Short mmCIF file of C-alpha atoms in Angstrom, two decimals:
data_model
loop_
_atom_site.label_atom_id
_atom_site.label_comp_id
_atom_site.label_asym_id
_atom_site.label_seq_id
_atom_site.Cartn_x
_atom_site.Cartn_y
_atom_site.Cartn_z
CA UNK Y 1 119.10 -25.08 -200.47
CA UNK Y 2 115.64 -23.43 -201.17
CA UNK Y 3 116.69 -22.45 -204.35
CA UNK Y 4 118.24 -25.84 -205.45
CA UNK Y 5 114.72 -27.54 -204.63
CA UNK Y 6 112.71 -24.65 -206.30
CA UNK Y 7 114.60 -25.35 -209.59
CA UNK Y 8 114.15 -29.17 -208.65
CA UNK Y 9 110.09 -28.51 -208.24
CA UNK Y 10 110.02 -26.24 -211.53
CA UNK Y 11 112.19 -28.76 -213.41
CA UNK Y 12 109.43 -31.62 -212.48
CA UNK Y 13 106.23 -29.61 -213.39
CA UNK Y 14 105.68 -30.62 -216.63
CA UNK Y 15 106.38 -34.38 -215.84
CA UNK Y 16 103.88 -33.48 -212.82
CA UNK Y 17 101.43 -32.22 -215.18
CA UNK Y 18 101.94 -35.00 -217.73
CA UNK Y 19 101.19 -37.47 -215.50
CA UNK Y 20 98.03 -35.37 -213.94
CA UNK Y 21 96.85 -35.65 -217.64
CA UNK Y 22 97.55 -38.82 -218.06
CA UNK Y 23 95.33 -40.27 -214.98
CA UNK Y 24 93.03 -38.05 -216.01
CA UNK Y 25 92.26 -39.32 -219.20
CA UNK Y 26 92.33 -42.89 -217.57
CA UNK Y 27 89.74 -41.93 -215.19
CA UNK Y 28 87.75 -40.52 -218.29
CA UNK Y 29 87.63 -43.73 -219.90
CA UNK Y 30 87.44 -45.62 -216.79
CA UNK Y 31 84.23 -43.70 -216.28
CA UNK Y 32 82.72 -44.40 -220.21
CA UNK Y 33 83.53 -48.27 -220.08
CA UNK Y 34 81.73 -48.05 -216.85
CA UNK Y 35 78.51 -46.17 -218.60
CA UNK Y 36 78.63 -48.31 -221.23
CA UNK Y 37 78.32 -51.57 -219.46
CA UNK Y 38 75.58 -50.21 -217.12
CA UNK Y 39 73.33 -49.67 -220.70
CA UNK Y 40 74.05 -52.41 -221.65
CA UNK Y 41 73.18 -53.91 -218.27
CA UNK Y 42 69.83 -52.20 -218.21
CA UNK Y 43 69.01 -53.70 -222.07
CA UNK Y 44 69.77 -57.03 -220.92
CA UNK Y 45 67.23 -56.82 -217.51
CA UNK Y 46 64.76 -55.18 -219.84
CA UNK Y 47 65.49 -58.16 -222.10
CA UNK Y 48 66.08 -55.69 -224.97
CA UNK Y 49 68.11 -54.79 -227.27
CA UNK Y 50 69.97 -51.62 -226.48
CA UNK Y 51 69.91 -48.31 -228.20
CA UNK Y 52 71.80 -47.03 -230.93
CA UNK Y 53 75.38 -45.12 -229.10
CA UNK Y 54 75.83 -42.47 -231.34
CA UNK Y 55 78.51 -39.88 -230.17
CA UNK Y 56 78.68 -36.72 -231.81
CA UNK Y 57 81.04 -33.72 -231.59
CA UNK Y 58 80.97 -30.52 -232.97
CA UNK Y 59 83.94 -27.80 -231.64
CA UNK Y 60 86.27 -28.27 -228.75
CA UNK Y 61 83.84 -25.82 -226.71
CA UNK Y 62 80.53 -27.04 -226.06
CA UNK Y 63 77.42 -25.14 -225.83
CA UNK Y 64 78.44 -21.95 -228.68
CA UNK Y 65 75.99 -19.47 -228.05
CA UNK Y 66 76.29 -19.19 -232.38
CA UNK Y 67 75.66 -22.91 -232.64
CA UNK Y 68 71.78 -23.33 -232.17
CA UNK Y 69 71.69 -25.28 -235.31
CA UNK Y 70 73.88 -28.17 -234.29
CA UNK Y 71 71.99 -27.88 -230.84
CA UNK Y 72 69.07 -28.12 -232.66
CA UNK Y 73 69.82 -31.78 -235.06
CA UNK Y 74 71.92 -33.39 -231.82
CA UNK Y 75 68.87 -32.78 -229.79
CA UNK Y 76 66.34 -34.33 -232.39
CA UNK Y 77 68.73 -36.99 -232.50
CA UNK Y 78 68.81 -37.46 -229.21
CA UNK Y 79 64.87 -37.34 -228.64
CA UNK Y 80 64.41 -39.97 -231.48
CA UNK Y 81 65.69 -42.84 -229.00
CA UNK Y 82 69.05 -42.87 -229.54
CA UNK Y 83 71.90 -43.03 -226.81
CA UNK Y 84 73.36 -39.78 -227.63
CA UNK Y 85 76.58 -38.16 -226.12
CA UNK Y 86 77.84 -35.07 -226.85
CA UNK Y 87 81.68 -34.96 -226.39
CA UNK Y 88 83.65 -31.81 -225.98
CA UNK Y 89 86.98 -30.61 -224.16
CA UNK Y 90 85.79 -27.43 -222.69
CA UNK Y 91 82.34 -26.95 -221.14
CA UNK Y 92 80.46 -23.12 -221.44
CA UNK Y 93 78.21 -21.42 -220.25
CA UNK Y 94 74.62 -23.35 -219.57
CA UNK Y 95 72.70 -20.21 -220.85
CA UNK Y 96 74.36 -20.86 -224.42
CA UNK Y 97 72.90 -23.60 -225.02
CA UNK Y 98 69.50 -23.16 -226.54
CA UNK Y 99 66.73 -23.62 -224.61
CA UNK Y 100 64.99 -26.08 -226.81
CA UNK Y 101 67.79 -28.11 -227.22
CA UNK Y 102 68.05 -28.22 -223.04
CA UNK Y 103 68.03 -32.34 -223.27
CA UNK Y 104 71.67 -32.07 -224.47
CA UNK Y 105 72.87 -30.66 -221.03
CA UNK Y 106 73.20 -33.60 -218.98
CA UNK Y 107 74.14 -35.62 -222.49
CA UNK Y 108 77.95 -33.77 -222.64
CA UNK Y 109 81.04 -35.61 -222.07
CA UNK Y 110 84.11 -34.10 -221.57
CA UNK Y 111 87.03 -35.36 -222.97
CA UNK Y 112 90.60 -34.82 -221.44
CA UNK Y 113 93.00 -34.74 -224.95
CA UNK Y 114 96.72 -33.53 -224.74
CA UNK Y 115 99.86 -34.23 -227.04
CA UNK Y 116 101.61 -36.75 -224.42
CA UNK Y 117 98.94 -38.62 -223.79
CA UNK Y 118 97.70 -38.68 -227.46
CA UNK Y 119 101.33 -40.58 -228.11
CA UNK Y 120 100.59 -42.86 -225.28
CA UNK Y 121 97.76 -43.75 -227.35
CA UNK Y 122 99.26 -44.08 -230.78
CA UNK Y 123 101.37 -46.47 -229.54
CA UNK Y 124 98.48 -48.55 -227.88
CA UNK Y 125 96.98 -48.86 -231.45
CA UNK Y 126 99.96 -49.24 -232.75
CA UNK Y 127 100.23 -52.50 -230.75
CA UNK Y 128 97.16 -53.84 -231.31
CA UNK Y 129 96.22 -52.55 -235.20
CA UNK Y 130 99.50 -51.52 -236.70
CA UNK Y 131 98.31 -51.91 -240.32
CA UNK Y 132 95.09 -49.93 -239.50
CA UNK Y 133 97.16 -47.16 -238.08
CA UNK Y 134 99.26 -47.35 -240.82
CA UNK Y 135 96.70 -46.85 -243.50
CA UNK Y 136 95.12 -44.29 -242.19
CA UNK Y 137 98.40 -42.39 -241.67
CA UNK Y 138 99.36 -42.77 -245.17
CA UNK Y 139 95.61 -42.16 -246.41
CA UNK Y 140 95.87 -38.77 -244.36
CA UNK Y 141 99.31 -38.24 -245.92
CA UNK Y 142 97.82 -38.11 -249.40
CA UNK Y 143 95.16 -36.41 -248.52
CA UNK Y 144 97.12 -32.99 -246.77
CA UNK Y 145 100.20 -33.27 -248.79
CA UNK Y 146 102.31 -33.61 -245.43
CA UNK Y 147 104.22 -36.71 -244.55
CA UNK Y 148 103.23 -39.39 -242.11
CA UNK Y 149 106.50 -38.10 -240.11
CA UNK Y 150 104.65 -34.80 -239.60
CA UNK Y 151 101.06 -36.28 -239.10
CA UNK Y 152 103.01 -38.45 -236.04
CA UNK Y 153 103.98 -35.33 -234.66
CA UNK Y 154 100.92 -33.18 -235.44
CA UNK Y 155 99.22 -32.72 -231.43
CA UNK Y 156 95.48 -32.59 -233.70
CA UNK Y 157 96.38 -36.31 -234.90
CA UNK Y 158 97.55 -37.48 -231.62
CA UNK Y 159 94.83 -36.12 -229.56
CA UNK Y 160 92.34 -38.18 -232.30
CA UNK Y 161 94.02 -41.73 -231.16
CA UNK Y 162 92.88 -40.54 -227.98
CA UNK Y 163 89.23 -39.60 -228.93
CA UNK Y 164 89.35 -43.25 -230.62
CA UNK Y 165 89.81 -44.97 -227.35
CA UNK Y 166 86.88 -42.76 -225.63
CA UNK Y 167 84.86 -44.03 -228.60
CA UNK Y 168 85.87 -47.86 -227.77
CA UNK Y 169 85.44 -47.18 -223.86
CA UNK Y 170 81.94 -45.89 -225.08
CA UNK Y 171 81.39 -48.62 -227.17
CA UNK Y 172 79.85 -45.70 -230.00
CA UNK Y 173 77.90 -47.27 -232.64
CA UNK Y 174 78.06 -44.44 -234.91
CA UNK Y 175 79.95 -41.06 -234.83
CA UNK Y 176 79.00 -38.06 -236.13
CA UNK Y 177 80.90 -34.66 -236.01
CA UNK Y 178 80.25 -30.74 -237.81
CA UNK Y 179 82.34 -28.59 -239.93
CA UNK Y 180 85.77 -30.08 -241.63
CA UNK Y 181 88.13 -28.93 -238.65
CA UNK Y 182 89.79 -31.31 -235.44
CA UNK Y 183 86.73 -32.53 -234.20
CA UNK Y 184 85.95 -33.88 -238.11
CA UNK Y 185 89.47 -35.16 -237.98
CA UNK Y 186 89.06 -37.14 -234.39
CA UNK Y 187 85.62 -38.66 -235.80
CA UNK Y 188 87.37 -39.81 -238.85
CA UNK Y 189 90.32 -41.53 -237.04
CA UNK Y 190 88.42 -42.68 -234.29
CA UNK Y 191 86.32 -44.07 -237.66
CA UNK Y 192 89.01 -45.86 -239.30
CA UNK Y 193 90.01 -47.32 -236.11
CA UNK Y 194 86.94 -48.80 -234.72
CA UNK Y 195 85.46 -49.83 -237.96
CA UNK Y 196 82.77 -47.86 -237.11
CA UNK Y 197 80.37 -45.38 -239.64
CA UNK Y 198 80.61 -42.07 -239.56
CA UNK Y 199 78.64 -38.85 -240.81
CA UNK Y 200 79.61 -35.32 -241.07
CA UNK Y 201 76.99 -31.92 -241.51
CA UNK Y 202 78.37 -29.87 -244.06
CA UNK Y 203 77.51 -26.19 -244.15
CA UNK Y 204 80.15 -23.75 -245.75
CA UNK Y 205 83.45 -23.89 -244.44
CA UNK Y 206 84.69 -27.43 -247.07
CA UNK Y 207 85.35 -24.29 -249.26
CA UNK Y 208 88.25 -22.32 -246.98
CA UNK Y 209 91.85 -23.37 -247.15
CA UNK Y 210 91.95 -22.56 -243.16
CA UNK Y 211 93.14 -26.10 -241.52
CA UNK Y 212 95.79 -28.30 -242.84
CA UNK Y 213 94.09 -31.40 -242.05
CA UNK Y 214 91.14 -30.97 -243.73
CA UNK Y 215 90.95 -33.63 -245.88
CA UNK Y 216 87.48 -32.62 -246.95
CA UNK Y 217 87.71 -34.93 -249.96
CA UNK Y 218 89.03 -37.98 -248.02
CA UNK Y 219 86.34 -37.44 -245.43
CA UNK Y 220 83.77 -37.10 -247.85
CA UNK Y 221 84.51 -40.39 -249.59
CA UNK Y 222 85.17 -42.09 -245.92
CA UNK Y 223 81.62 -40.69 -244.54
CA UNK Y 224 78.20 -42.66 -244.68
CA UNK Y 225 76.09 -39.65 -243.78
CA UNK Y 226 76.63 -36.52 -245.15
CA UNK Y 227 73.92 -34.17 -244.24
CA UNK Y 228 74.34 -31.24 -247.00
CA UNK Y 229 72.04 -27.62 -245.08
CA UNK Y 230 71.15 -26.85 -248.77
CA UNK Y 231 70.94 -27.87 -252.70
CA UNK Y 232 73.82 -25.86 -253.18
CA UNK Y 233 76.16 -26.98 -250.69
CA UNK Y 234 75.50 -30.01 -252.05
CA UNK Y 235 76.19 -29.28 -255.24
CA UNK Y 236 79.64 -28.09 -253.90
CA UNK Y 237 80.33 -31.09 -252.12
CA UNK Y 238 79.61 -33.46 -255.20
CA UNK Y 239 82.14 -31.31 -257.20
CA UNK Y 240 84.86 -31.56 -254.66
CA UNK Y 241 84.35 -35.02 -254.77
CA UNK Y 242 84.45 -35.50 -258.57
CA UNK Y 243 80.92 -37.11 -258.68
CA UNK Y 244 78.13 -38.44 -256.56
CA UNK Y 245 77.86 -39.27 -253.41
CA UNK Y 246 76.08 -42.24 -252.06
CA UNK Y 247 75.37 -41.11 -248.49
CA UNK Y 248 74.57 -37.35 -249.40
CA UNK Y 249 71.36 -36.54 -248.19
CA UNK Y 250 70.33 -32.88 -248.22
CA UNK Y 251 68.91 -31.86 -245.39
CA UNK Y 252 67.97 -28.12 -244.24
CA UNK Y 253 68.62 -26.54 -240.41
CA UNK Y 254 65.00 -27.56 -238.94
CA UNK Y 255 63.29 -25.27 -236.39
CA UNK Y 256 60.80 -26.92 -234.12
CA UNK Y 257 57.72 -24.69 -235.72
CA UNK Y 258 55.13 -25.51 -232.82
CA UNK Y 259 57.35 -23.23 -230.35
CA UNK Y 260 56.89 -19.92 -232.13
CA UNK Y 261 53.07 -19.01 -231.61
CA UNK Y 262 51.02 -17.65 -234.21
CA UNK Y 263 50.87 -13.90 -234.80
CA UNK Y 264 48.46 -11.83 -233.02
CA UNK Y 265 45.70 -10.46 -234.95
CA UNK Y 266 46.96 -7.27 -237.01
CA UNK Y 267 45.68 -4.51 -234.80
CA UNK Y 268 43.19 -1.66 -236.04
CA UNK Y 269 45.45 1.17 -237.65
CA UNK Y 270 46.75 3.67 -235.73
CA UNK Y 271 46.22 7.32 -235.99
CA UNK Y 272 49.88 8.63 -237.90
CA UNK Y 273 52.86 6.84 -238.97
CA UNK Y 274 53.71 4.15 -237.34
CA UNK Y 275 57.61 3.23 -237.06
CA UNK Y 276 58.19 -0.19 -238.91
CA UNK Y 277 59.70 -2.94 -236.57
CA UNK Y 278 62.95 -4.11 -238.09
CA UNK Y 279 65.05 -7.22 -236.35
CA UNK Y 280 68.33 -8.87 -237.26
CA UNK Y 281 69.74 -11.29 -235.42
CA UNK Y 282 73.00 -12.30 -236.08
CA UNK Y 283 76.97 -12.52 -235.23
CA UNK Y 284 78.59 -9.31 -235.37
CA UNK Y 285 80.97 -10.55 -238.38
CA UNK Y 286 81.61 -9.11 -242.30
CA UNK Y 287 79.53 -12.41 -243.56
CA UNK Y 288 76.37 -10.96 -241.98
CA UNK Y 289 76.96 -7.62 -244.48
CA UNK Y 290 75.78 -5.44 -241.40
CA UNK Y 291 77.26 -2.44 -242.73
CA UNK Y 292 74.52 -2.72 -245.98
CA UNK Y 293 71.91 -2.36 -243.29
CA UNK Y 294 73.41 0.53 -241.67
CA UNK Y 295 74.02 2.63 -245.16
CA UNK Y 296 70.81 1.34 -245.74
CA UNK Y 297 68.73 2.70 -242.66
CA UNK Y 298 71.02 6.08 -242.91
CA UNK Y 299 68.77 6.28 -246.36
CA UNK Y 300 65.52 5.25 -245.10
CA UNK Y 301 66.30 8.06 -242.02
CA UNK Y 302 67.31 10.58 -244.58
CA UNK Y 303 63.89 10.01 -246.70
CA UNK Y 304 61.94 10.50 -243.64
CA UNK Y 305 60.62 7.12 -242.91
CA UNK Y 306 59.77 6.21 -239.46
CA UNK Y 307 62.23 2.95 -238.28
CA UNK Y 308 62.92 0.89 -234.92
CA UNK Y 309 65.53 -1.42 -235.56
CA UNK Y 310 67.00 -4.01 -232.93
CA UNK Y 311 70.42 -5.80 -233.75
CA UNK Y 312 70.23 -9.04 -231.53
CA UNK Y 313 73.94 -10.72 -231.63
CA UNK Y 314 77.37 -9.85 -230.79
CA UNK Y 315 81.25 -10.37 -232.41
CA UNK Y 316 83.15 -13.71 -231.12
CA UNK Y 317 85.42 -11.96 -228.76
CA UNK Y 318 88.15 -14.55 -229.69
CA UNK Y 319 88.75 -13.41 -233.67
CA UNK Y 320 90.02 -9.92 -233.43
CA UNK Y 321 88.59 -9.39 -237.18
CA UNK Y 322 85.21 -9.69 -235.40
CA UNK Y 323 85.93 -7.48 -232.93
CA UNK Y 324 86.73 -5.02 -235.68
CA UNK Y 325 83.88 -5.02 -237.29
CA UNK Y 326 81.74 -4.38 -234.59
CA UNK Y 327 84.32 -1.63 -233.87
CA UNK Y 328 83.61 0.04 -237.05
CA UNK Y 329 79.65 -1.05 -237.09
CA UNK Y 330 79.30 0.89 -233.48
CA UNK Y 331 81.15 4.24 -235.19
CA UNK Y 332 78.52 3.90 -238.64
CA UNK Y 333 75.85 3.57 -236.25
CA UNK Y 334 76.26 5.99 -233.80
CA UNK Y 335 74.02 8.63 -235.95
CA UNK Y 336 71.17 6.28 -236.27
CA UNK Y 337 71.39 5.25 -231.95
CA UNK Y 338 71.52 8.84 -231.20
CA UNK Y 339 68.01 9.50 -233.77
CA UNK Y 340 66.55 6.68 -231.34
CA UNK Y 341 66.12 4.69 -234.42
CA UNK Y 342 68.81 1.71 -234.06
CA UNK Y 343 69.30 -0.38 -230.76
CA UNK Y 344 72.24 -3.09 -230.38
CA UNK Y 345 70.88 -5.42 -227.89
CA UNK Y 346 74.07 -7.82 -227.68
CA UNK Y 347 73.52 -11.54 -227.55
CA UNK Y 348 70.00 -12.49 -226.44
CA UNK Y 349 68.29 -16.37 -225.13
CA UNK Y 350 66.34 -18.10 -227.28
CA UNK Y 351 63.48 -16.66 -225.28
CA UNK Y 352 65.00 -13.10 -225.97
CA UNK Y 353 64.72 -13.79 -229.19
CA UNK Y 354 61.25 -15.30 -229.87
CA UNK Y 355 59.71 -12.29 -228.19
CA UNK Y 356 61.79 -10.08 -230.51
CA UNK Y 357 60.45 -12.21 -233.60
CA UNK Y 358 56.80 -11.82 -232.25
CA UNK Y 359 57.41 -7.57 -231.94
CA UNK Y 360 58.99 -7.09 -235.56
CA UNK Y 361 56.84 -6.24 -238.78
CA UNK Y 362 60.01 -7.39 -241.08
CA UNK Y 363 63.28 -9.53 -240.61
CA UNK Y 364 66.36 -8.26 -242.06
CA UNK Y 365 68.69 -10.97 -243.40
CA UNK Y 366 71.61 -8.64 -245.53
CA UNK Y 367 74.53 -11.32 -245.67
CA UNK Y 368 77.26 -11.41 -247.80
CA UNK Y 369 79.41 -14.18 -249.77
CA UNK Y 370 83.17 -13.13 -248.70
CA UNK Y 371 85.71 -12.73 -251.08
CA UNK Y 372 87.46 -16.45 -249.39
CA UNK Y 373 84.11 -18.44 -250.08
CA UNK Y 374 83.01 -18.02 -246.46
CA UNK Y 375 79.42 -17.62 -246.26
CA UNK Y 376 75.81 -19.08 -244.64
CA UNK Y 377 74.24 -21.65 -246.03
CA UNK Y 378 70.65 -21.79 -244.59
CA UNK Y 379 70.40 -19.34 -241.74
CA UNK Y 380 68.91 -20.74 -238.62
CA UNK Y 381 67.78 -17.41 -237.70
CA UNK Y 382 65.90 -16.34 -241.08
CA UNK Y 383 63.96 -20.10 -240.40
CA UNK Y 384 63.28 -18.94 -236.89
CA UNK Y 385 61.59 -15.67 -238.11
CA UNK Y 386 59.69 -17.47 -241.20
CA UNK Y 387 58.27 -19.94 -238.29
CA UNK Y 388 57.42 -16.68 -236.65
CA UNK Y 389 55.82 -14.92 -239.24
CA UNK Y 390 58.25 -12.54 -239.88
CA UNK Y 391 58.49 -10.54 -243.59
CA UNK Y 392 61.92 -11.56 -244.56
CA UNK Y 393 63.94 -8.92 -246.72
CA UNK Y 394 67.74 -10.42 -247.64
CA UNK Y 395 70.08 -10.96 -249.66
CA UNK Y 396 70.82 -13.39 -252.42
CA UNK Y 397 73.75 -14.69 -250.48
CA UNK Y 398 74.36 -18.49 -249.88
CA UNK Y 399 71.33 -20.26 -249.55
CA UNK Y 400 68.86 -17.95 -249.07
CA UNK Y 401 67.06 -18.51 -252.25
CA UNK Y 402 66.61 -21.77 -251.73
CA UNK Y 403 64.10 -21.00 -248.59
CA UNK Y 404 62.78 -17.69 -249.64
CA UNK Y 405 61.18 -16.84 -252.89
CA UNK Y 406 61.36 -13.41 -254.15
CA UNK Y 407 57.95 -12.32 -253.86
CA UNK Y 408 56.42 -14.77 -251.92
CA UNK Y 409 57.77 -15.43 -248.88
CA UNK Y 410 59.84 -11.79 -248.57
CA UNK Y 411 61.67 -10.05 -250.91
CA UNK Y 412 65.57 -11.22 -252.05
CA UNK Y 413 67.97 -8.16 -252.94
CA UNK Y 414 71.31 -8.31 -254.62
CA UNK Y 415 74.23 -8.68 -251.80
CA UNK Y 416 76.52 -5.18 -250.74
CA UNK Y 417 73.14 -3.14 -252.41
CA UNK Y 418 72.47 -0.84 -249.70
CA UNK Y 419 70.16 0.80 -252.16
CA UNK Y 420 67.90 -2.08 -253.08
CA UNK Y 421 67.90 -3.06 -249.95
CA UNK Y 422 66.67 0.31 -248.58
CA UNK Y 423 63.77 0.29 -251.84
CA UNK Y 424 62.76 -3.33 -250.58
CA UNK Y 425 62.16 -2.21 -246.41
CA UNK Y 426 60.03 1.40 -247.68
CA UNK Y 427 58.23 -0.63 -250.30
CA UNK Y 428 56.74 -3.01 -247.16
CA UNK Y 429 56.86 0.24 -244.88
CA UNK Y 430 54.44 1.15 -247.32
CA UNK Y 431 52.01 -1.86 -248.00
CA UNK Y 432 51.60 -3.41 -243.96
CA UNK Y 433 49.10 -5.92 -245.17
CA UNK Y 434 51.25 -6.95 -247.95
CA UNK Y 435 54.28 -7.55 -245.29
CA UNK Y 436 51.99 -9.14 -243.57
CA UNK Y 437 50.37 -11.68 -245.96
CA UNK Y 438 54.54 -12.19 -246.85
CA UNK Y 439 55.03 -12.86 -243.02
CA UNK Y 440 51.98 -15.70 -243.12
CA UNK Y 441 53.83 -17.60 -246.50
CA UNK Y 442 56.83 -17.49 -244.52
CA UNK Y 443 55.47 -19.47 -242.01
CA UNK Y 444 53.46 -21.50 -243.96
CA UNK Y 445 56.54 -22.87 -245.95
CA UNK Y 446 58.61 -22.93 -242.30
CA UNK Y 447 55.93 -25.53 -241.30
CA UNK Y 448 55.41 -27.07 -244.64
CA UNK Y 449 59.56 -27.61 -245.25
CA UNK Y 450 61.77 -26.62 -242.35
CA UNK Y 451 60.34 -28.19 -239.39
CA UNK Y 452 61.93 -30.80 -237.30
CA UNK Y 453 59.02 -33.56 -237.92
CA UNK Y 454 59.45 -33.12 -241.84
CA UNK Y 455 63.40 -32.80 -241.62
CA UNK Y 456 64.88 -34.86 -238.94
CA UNK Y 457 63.27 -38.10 -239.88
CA UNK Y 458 64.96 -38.85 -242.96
CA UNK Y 459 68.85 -38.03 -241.09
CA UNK Y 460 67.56 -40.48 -238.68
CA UNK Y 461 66.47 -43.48 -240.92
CA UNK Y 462 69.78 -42.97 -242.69
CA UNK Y 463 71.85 -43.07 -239.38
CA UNK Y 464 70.19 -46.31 -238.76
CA UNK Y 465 71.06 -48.00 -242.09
CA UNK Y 466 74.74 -46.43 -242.40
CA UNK Y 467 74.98 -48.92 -238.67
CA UNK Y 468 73.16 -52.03 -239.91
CA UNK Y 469 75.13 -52.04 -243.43
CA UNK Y 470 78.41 -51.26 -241.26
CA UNK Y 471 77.77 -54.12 -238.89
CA UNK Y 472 76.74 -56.39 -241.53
CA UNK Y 473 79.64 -55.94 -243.29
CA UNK Y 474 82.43 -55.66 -240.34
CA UNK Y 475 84.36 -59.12 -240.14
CA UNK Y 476 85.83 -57.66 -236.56
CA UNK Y 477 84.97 -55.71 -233.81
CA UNK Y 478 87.44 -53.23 -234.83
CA UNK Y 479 90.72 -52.57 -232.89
CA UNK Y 480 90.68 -52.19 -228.93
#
C-alpha cells in the first residue's frame, strides 16, 4: 500500500511541477499587466503622457559580476526617463551588480520560462497570429539551417513565446537585449510578435559558431538599434550583413568620468627605488593573455626591477576551461607571490577597484585575439583606469587601438609578446613623469570621448526614433 502510493506520488511529480510552473508564470504576468496599468494610471492623473517601456535583457542571470558594461548603458537608460525593466530568470548576488549602476536593483523582473509552458504559449499565438508565428518560424528556419519541426521543439524557441507574452503583459514599447545568444533570440520573437522595435549591443561574440540559433544576420537586418562598442566591430557587423546598416550606430562602453577623482599630486621623490604599481583587472580567462604578463614580470624580476603587481578578477567557476587557466596561472605565478612581487586579489566591488586604480602608477591591459575570433572589444576596465589616470600598457588586441594611441595615451604592444611587453613596463619604470603625463592624456580623452554624457545621448535619441517610426508605421497593435 505505501509503496503503490509512493510510485503514484513519484509518477505525478512532474505533472505537479508542470502545473506549479504553469501558475507561476500566470501570476508573473498577472503581476506585469497589473504594473503596467498602474503607469499608465499615474500618466493619465498627471495628465501626461507616459514614459517610454523599454525592457531589456541581457543573460538568464542577472547582476554578472563581469557585466559592468551592460550595467552601466541599462542604467543610463534608465536615468534618462525611461520606464526601464530589466528581465532575467535567475536573480544573483546584490554585491555584483555595480555600484553605480545600483538604480537597476529594484528595476529587475524575473521571468518564470520552462518548455511546457513555452508550448502553452505557442499555441496561444498560434490562435490569435498564426501567420505571424508562421513567418517567423520559417524566417528562423532559413536563418539556422534547421527545420521549423525542430525550432517547434527547440525549449530556447518555446520559452521566447513566453517572454513575448511578458512583453504584451508589460505593454514594452521597445526591447532591447546583449550578445547574439537566448536572450537575443526571446527579444527578437517577442519582436516579431508584438510589432514592436528592437535593438541589440554587439560586442564580439556575432563572430563564434557557439549557439545554433544565432541568427546574427537575421537579427541584424530585423534590429532598429544596433549599438556597435567599436569602429571595428562595426566594421564586422556590416560585412556579415553584406552592406550597411541603417540603425548601426557605434557607440563605445561609457564610464561615468566624474566618479573617479583626480590624481593626487605626484609626491616628492623618494630616497631609492621605488617599486612601480602595476594593476590588471580582469576575468581569469585565455582572452585576457594573463600568462604574457606573468612571463613578462618573471623578466622584469630577473633584470632586477622593483614591481607590485595586483591581479583584481577571478575565472567563471561555471566554464571548466576558465578554471584551468587560473589553474595553470596560480602554478606560473607561484615564483613571483613567493618574491612578494605579485598578489591575486580575486574579484573586487567597484569600490575595490577605484581605490586600486587611484594606488597604481600603470594599468596592464595584455589581451589576446583567440584562435575562434573570441576577443574584447572596448574593455570597460582599461576606460575605468584612463578615467582614473592610469598609464595604460596593452596589447593591440580587439579594440584597444581605437581608445589608446601608442604614445599618447600609454603604450600598445604586439599580442602573446611577453618581451615587448616587459620593454614597454621598464621603459615607464624608468621615466615616472612620463607615465605620468601618459596617465593625465588618458584621462583627458576618457572625459573628452568615453563618458556617459558624450556617449549615452546619441543611443538614447535613437531609441526614441526607432519607437516613433515603429508606431507610425504599425497598422495594429500587434498580436495579444
Amino acid at each position: 500500500m505505501i509503496r503503490e502510493l509512493a510510485w503514484q506520488v513519484r509518477s505525478r511529480l512532474p505533472r505537479l511541477a508542470g502545473l506549479g510552473l504553469r501558475l507561476l508564470h500566470a501570476r508573473m504576468l498577472a503581476g506585469l499587466r497589473l504594473e503596467a496599468a498602474w503607469a499608465q494610471a499615474q500618466a493619465a492623473c498627471r495628465r501626461s503622457p507616459p514614459p517610454l517601456r523599454v525592457a531589456v535583457t541581457a543573460c538568464w542571470r542577472f547582476p554578472i559580476y563581469s557585466q559592468t558594461f551592460v550595467q552601466q548603458e541599462a542604467a543610463a537608460l534608465a536615468a534618462s526617463g525611461v520606464e526601464l525593466r530589466f528581465f532575467h530568470e535567475e536573480t544573483g548576488p546584490r554585491a555584483e551588480l555595480a555600484h553605480p549602476c545600483r538604480i537597476l536593483w529594484p528595476l529587475r523582473r524575473r521571468l518564470v520560462l520552462d518548455r511546457e509552458t513555452g508550448a502553452c504559449d505557442l499555441a496561444h499565438f498560434e490562435r490569435r497570429a498564426p501567420e505571424r508565428v508562421r513567418r517567423l518560424l520559417e524566417r528562423l528556419a532559413r536563418a539556422t539551417g534547421l527545420s521549423t519541426q525542430a525550432l517547434r521543439g527547440h525549449e530556447h524557441v518555446l520559452c521566447a513565446f513566453s517572454f513575448a507574452r511578458a512583453m504584451r503583459a508589460w505593454r514594452a514599447d521597445y526591447l532591447h537585449s546583449y550578445f547574439f545568444y537566448e536572450q537575443s533570440l526571446f527579444v527578437w520573437i517577442a519582436a516579431q510578435l508584438l510589432e514592436r522595435p528592437r535593438g541589440v549591443s554587439c560586442y564580439a561574440d556575432h563572430l563564434l559558431q557557439d549557439y545554433p540559433l544565432k541568427a546574427v544576420a537575421r537579427q541584424l537586418a530585423d534590429s532598429a538599434v544596433i549599438v556597435a562598442t567599436s569602429r571595428r566591430i562595426a566594421d564586422e557587423l556590416e560585412a556579415l550583413h553584406g552592406g550597411p546598416l541603417p540603425g548601426l550606430l557605434v557607440k563605445p562602453n561609457a564610464v561615468d568620468t566624474r566618479s573617479f577623482p583626480p590624481r593626487p599630486a605626484a609626491a616628492p621623490p623618494a630616497a631609492g627605488p621605488q617599486p612601480l604599481r602595476l594593476l590588471t583587472v580582469s576575468r581569469l580567462d585565455p582572452k585576457k593573455g594573463l600568462e604574457h604578463l606573468l612571463d613578462a614580470l618573471l623578466h622584469l624580476q630577473a633584470r632586477g626591477l622593483p614591481l607590485r603587481v595586483h591581479l583584481a578578477g577571478e575565472a567563471d567557476r561555471g566554464q571548466p576551461e576558465a578554471r584551468a587557466y587560473e589553474a595553470a596561472l596560480r602554478v606560473q605565478a607561484a615564483p613571483l607571490e613567493a618574491a612578494g612581487v605579485l598578489r591575486f586579489l580575486g574579484r573586487c566591488d567597484s569600490h575595490q577597484v577605484r581605490a586600486e586604480l587611484q594606488a597604481a602608477d600603470v594599468f596592464v591591459a595584455p589581451f589576446v585575439e583567440l584562435a575562434n575570433g573570441d576577443k574584447d572589444g572596448i574593455p570597460t576596465a582599461v576606460l575605468e583606469a584612463m578615467a582614473a589616470g592610469c598609464a595604460i600598457v596593452a596589447t593591440d588586441a580587439g579594440s584597444i587601438p581605437e581608445i589608446v594611441a601608442d604614445g599618447r595615451e600609454g603604450l600598445l604592444v604586439p599580442q602573446r609578446d611577453p618581451a615587448a611587453l616587459a620593454d614597454a613596463l621598464a621603459a615607464l619604470a624608468a621615466d615616472p613623469a612620463r607615465a605620468r603625463a601618459l596617465g593625465q592624456a588618458a584621462r583627458a580623452r576618457a572625459q573628452r570621448e568615453f563618458d556617459i554624457a558624450v556617449c549615452e545621448q546619441p543611443f538614447h535619441a535613437a531609441v526614441q526614433a526607432a519607437v516613433r517610426t515603429a508606431a507610425a508605421a504599425r497598422p495594429s497593435t500587434g498580436a495579444r
